[in-house]
mmCIF file of C-alpha atoms and ligand atoms in Angstrom:
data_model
loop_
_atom_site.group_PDB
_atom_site.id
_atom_site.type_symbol
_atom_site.label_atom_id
_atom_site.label_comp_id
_atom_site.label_asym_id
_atom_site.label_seq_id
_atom_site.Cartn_x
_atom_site.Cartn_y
_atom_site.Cartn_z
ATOM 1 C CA UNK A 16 0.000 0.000 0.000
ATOM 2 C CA UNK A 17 1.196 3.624 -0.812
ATOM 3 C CA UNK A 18 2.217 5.650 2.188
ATOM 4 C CA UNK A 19 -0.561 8.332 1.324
ATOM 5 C CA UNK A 20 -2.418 9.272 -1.779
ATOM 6 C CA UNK A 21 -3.881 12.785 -2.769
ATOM 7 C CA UNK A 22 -7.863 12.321 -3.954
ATOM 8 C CA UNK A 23 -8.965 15.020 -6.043
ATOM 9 C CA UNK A 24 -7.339 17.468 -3.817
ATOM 10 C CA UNK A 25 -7.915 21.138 -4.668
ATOM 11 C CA UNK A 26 -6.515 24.249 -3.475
ATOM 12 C CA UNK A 27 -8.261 27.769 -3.651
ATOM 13 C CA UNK A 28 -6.617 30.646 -2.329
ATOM 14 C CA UNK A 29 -9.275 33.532 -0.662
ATOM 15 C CA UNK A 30 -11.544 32.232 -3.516
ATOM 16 C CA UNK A 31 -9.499 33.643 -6.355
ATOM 17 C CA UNK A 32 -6.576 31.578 -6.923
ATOM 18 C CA UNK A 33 -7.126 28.031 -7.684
ATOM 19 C CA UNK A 34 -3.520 26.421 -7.060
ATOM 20 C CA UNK A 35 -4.434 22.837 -7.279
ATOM 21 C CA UNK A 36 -7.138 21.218 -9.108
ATOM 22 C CA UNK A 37 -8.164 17.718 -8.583
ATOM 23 C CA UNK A 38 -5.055 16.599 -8.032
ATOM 24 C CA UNK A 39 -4.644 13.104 -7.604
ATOM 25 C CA UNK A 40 -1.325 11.428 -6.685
ATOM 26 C CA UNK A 41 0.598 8.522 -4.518
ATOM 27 C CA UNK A 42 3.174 8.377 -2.558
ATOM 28 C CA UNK A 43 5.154 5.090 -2.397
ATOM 29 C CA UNK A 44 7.308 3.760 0.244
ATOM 30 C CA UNK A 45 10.603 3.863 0.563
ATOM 31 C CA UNK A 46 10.616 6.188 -2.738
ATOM 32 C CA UNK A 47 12.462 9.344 -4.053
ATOM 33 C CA UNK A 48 9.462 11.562 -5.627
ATOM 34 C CA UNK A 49 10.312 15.049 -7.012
ATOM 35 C CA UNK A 50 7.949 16.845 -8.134
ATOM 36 C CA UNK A 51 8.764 19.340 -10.768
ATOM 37 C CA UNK A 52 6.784 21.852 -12.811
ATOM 38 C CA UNK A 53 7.344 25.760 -13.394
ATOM 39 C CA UNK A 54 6.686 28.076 -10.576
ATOM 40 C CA UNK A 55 3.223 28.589 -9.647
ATOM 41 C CA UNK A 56 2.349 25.429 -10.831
ATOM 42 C CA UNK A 57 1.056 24.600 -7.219
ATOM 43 C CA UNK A 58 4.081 22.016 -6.027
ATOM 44 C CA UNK A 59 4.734 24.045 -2.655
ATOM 45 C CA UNK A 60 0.924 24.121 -1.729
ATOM 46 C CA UNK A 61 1.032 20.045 -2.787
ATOM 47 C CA UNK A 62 3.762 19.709 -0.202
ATOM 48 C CA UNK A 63 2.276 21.717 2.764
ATOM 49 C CA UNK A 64 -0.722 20.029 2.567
ATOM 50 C CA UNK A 65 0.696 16.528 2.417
ATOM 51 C CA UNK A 66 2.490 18.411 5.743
ATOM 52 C CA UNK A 67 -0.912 19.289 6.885
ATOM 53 C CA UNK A 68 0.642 22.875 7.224
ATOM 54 C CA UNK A 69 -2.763 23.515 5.053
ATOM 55 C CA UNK A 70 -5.762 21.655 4.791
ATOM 56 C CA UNK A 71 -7.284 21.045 0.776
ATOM 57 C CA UNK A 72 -10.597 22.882 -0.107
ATOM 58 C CA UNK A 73 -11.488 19.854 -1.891
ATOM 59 C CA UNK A 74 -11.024 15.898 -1.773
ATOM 60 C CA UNK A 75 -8.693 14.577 0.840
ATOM 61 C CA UNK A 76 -5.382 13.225 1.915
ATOM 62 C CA UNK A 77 -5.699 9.626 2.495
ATOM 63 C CA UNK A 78 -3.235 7.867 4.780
ATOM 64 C CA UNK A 79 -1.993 4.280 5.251
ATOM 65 C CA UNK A 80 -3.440 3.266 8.195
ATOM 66 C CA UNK A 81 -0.261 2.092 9.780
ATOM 67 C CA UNK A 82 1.476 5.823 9.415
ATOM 68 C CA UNK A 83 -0.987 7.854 9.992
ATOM 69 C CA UNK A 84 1.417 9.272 13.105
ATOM 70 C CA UNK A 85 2.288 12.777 11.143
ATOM 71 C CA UNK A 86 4.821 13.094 14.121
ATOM 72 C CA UNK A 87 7.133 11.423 11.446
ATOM 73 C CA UNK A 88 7.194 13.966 9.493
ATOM 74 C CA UNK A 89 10.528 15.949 8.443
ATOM 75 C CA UNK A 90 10.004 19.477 6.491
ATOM 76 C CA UNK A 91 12.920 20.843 4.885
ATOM 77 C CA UNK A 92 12.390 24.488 3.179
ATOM 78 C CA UNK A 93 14.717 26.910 0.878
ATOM 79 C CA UNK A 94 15.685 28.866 3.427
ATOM 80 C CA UNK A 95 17.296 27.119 6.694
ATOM 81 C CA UNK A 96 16.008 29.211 9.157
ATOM 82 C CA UNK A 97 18.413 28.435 11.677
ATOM 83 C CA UNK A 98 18.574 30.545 15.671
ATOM 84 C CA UNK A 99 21.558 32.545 14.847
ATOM 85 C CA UNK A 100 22.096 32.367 18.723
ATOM 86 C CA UNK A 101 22.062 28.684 19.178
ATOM 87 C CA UNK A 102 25.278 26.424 18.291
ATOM 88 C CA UNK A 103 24.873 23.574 15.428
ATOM 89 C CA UNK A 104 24.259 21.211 17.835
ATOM 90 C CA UNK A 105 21.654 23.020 19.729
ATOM 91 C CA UNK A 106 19.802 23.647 16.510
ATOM 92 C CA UNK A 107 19.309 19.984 15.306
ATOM 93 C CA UNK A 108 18.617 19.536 19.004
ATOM 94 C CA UNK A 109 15.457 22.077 18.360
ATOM 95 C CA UNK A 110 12.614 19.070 17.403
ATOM 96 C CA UNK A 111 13.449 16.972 19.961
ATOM 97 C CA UNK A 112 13.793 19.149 22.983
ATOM 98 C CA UNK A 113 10.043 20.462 21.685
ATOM 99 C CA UNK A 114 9.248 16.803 22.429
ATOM 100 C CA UNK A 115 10.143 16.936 25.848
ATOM 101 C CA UNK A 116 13.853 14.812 25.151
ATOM 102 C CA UNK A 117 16.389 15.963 27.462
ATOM 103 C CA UNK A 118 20.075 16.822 26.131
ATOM 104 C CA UNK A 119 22.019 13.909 27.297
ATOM 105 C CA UNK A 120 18.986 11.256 25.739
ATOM 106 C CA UNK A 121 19.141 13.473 22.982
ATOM 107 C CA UNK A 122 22.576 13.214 22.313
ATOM 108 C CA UNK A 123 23.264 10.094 20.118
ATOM 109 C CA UNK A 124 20.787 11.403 17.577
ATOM 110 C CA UNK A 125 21.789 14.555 16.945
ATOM 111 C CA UNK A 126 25.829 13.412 16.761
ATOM 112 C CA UNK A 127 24.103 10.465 14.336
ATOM 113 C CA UNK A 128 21.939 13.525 12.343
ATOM 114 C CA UNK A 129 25.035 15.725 11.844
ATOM 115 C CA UNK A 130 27.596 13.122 11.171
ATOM 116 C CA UNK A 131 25.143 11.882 7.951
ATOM 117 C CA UNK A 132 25.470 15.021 7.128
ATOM 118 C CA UNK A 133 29.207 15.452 7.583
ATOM 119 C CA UNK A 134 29.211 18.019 10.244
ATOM 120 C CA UNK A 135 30.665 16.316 12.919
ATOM 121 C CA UNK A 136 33.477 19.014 12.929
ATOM 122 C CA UNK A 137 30.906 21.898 13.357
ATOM 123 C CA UNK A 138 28.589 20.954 16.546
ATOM 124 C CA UNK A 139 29.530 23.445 18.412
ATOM 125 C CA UNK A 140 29.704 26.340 15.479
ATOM 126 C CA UNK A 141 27.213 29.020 15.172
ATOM 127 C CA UNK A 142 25.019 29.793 12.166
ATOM 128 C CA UNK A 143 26.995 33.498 11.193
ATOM 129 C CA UNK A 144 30.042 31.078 10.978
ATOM 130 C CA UNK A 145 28.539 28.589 7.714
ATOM 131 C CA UNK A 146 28.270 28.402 4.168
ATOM 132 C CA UNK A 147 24.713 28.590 2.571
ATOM 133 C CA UNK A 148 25.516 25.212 1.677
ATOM 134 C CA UNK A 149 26.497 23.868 5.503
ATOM 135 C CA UNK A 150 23.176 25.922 6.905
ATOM 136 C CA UNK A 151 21.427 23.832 4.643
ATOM 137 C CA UNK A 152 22.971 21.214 6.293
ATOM 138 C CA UNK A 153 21.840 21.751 9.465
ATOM 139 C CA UNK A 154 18.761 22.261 8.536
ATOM 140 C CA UNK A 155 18.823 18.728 7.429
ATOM 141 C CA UNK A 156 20.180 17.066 10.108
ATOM 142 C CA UNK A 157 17.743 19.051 12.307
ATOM 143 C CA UNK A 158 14.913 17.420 10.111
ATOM 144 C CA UNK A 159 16.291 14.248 10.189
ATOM 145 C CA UNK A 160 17.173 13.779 14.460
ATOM 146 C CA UNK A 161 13.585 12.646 14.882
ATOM 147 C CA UNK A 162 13.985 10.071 12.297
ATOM 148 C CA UNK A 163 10.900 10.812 10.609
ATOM 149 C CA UNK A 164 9.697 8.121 8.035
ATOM 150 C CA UNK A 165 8.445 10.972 5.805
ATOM 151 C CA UNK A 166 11.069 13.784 4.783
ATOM 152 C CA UNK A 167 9.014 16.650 2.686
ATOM 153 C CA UNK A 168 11.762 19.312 1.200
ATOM 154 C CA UNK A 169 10.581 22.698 -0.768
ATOM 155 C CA UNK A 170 13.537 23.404 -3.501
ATOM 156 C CA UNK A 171 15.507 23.101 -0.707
ATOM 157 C CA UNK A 172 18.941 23.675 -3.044
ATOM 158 C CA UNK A 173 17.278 26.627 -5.504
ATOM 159 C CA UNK A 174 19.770 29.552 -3.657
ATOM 160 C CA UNK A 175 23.113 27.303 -3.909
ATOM 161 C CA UNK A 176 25.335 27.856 -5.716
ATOM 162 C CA UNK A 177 25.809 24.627 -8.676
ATOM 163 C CA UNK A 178 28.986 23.129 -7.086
ATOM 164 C CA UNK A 179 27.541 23.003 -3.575
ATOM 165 C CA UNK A 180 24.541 21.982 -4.870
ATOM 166 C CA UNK A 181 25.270 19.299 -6.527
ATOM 167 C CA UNK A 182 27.202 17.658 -3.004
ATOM 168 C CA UNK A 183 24.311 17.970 -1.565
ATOM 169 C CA UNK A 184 22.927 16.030 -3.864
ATOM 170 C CA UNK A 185 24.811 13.231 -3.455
ATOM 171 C CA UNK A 186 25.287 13.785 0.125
ATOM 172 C CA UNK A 187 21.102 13.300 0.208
ATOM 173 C CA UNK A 188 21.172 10.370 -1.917
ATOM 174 C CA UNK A 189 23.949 8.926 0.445
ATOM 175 C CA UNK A 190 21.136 9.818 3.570
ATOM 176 C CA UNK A 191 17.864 8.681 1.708
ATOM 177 C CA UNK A 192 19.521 4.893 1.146
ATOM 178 C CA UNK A 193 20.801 4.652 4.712
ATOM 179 C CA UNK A 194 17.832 5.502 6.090
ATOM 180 C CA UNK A 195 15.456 4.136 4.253
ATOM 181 C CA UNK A 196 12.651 6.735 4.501
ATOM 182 C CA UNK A 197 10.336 8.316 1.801
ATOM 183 C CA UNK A 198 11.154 11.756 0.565
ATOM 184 C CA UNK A 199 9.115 14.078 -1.679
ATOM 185 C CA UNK A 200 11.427 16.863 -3.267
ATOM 186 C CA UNK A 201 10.178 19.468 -4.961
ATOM 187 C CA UNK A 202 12.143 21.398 -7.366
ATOM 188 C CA UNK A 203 11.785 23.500 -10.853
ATOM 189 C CA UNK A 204 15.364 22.006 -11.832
ATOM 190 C CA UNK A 205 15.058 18.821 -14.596
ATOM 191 C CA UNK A 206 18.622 17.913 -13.460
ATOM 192 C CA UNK A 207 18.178 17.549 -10.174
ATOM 193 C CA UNK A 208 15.230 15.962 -10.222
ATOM 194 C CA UNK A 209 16.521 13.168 -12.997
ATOM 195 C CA UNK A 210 19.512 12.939 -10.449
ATOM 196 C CA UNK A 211 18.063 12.007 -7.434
ATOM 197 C CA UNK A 212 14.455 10.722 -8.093
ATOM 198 C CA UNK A 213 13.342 6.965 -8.616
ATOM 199 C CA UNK A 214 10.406 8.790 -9.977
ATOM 200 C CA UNK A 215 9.268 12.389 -10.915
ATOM 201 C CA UNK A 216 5.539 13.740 -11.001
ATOM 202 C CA UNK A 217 5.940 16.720 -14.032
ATOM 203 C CA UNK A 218 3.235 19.555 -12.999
ATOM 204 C CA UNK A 219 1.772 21.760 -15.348
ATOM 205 C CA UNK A 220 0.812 25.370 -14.178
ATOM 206 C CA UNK A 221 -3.162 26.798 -13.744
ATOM 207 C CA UNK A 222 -4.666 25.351 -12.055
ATOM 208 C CA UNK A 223 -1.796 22.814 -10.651
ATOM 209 C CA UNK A 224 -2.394 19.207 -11.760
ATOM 210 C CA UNK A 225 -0.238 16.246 -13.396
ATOM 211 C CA UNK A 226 1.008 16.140 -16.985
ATOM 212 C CA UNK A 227 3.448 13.798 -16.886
ATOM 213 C CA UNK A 228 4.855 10.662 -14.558
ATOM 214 C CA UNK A 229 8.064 9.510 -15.593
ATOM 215 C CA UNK A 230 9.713 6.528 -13.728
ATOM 216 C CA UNK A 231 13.428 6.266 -13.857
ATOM 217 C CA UNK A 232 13.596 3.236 -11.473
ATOM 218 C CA UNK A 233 11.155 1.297 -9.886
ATOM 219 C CA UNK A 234 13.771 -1.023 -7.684
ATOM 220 C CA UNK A 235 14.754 1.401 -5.338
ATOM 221 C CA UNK A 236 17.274 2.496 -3.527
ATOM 222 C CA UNK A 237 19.212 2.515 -6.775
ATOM 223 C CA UNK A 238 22.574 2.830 -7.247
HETATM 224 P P1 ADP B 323 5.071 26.387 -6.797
HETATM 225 O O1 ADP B 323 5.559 25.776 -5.536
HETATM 226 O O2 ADP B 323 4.879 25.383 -7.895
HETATM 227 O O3 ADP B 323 5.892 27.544 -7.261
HETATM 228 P P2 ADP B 323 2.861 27.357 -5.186
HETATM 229 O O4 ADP B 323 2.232 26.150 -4.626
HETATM 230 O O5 ADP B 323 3.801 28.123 -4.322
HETATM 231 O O6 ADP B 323 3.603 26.955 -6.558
HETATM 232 O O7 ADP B 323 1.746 28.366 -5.701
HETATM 233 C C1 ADP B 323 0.683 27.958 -6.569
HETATM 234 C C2 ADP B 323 -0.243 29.148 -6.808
HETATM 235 O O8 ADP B 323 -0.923 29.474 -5.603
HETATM 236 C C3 ADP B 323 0.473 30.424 -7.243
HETATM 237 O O9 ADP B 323 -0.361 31.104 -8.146
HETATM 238 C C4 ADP B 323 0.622 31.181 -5.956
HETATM 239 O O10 ADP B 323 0.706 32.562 -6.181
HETATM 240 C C5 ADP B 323 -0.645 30.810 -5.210
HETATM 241 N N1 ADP B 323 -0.491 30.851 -3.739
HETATM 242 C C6 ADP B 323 0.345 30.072 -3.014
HETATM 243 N N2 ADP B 323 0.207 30.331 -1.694
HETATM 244 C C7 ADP B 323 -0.743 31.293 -1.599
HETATM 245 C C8 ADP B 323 -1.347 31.994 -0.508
HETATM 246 N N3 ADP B 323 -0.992 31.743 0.753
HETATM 247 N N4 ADP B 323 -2.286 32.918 -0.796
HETATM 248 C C9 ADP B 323 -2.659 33.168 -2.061
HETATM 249 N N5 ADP B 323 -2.134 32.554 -3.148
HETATM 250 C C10 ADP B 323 -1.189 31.620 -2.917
HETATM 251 P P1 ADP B 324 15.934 25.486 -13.833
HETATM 252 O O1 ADP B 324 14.806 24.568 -14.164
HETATM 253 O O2 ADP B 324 15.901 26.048 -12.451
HETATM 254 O O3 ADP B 324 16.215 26.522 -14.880
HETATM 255 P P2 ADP B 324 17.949 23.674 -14.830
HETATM 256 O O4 ADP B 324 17.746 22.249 -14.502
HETATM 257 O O5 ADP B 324 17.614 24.116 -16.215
HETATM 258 O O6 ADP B 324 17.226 24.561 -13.719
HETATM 259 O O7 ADP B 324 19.461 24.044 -14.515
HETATM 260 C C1 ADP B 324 19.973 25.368 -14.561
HETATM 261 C C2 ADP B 324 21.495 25.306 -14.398
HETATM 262 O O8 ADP B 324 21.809 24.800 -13.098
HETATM 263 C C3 ADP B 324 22.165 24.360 -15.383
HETATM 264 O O9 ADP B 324 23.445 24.896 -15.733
HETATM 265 C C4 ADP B 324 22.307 23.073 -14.608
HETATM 266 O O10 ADP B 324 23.410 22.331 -15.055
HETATM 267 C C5 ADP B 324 22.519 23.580 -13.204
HETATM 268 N N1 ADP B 324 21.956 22.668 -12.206
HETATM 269 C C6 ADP B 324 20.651 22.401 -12.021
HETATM 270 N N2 ADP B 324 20.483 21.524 -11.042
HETATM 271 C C7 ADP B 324 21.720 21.233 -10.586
HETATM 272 C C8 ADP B 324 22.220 20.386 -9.588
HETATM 273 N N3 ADP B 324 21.410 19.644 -8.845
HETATM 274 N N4 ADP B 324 23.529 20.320 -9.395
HETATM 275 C C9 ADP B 324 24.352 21.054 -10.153
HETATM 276 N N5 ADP B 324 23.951 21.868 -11.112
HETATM 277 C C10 ADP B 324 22.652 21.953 -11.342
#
């Protein structure tokens, strides 16, 4: 069974914009989904929904039964929003002190999060002191401490620069095998999303609905 499908979900916007129409879509297990389409084509609003960040104005969002717990649920967006007062450490720390986890229990996964993410050298660095490309990072190992089984990221690479970017690729392919979970990338870049996908959902703009599926491999993780 598919981790969650999309039903003829619609999006309106104060009445006036309709960003998604009828949209209908899967999401498979264990599976690297971009979704990519030109901007405005309603791939963000997709995303926060499947969040529930925002709730459709039509159809639903249908989950498997056995993980319905939307606890497990990692959101990665463009910009890292990081607390420029709080160390590396004590950002990816951030989701699971909110659930109550004291430091020292804490401790394991967050040296686990930022060593997948290679910044075991850079716990105890501040924000100010990083690349765009190490923010992002952190902002990755912050949404991966609580293991979630779901990781949702919003063109999470769009503002770095190609060289960086494309580490980060691999780096995420390198995290998405080990792990094991289900991500759902959105991005407006055919590269990337050839590059990391097992399969890519092509949006077409106004309103926001399919035009294309294209499945580069269905035996995942691939190598
Ligand atoms: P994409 O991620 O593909 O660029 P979005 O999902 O961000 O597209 O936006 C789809 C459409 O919905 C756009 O026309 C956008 O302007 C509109 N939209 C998105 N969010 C809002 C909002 N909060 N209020 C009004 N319109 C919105
Ligand atoms: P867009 O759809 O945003 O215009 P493109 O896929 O056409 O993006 O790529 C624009 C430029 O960025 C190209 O030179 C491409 O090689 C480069 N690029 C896109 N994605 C990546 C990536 N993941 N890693 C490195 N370079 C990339």
């Amino acid at each position: 069974a598919p981790l969650l499908a999309l039903e003829g979900v619609g999006k309106r916007f104060a009445n006036t914009v309709t960003a998604l129409d009828g949209l209908d879509m899967v999401v498979r297990q264990g599976e690297f989904l971009s979704l990519l389409g030109p901007s405005g084509c309603g791939k963000s609003t997709a995303l926060r929904l499947i969040a529930g960040l925002a709730d459709p104005t039509a159809g639903r969002i249908a989950w498997n039964a056995a993980e319905a717990d939307r606890r497990s649920i990692g959101f990665v967006f463009q910009e890292p929003t990081l607390m420029p007062w709080a160390s590396v450490f004590s950002n990816v720390f951030l989701p699971l002190r909110l659930a109550g986890t004291s430091r020292k229990a804490a401790t394991p996964a967050i040296e686990e999060a930022l060593e997948m993410v290679g910044l075991t050298a850079f716990r105890d660095a501040y924000p100010r002191e990083l690349s765009g490309g190490m923010k992002m990072r952190v902002s990755i190992a912050r949404a991966l401490v609580t293991r979630p089984r779901l990781l949702l990221m919003d063109e999470p690479f769009a503002a770095l620069d190609e060289i960086t970017r494309f580490k980060l690729n691999n780096d995420l392919l390198e995290v998405w095998r080990r792990l094991g979970c289900t991500i759902v990338f959105v991005t407006h870049s055919v590269f990337e999303s050839v590059f990391l996908s097992s399969r890519i959902l092509v949006f077409r703009a106004r309103p926001g609905r399919i035009a294309a599926e294209l499945e580069i491999d269905p035996n995942q993780p691939r190598d």
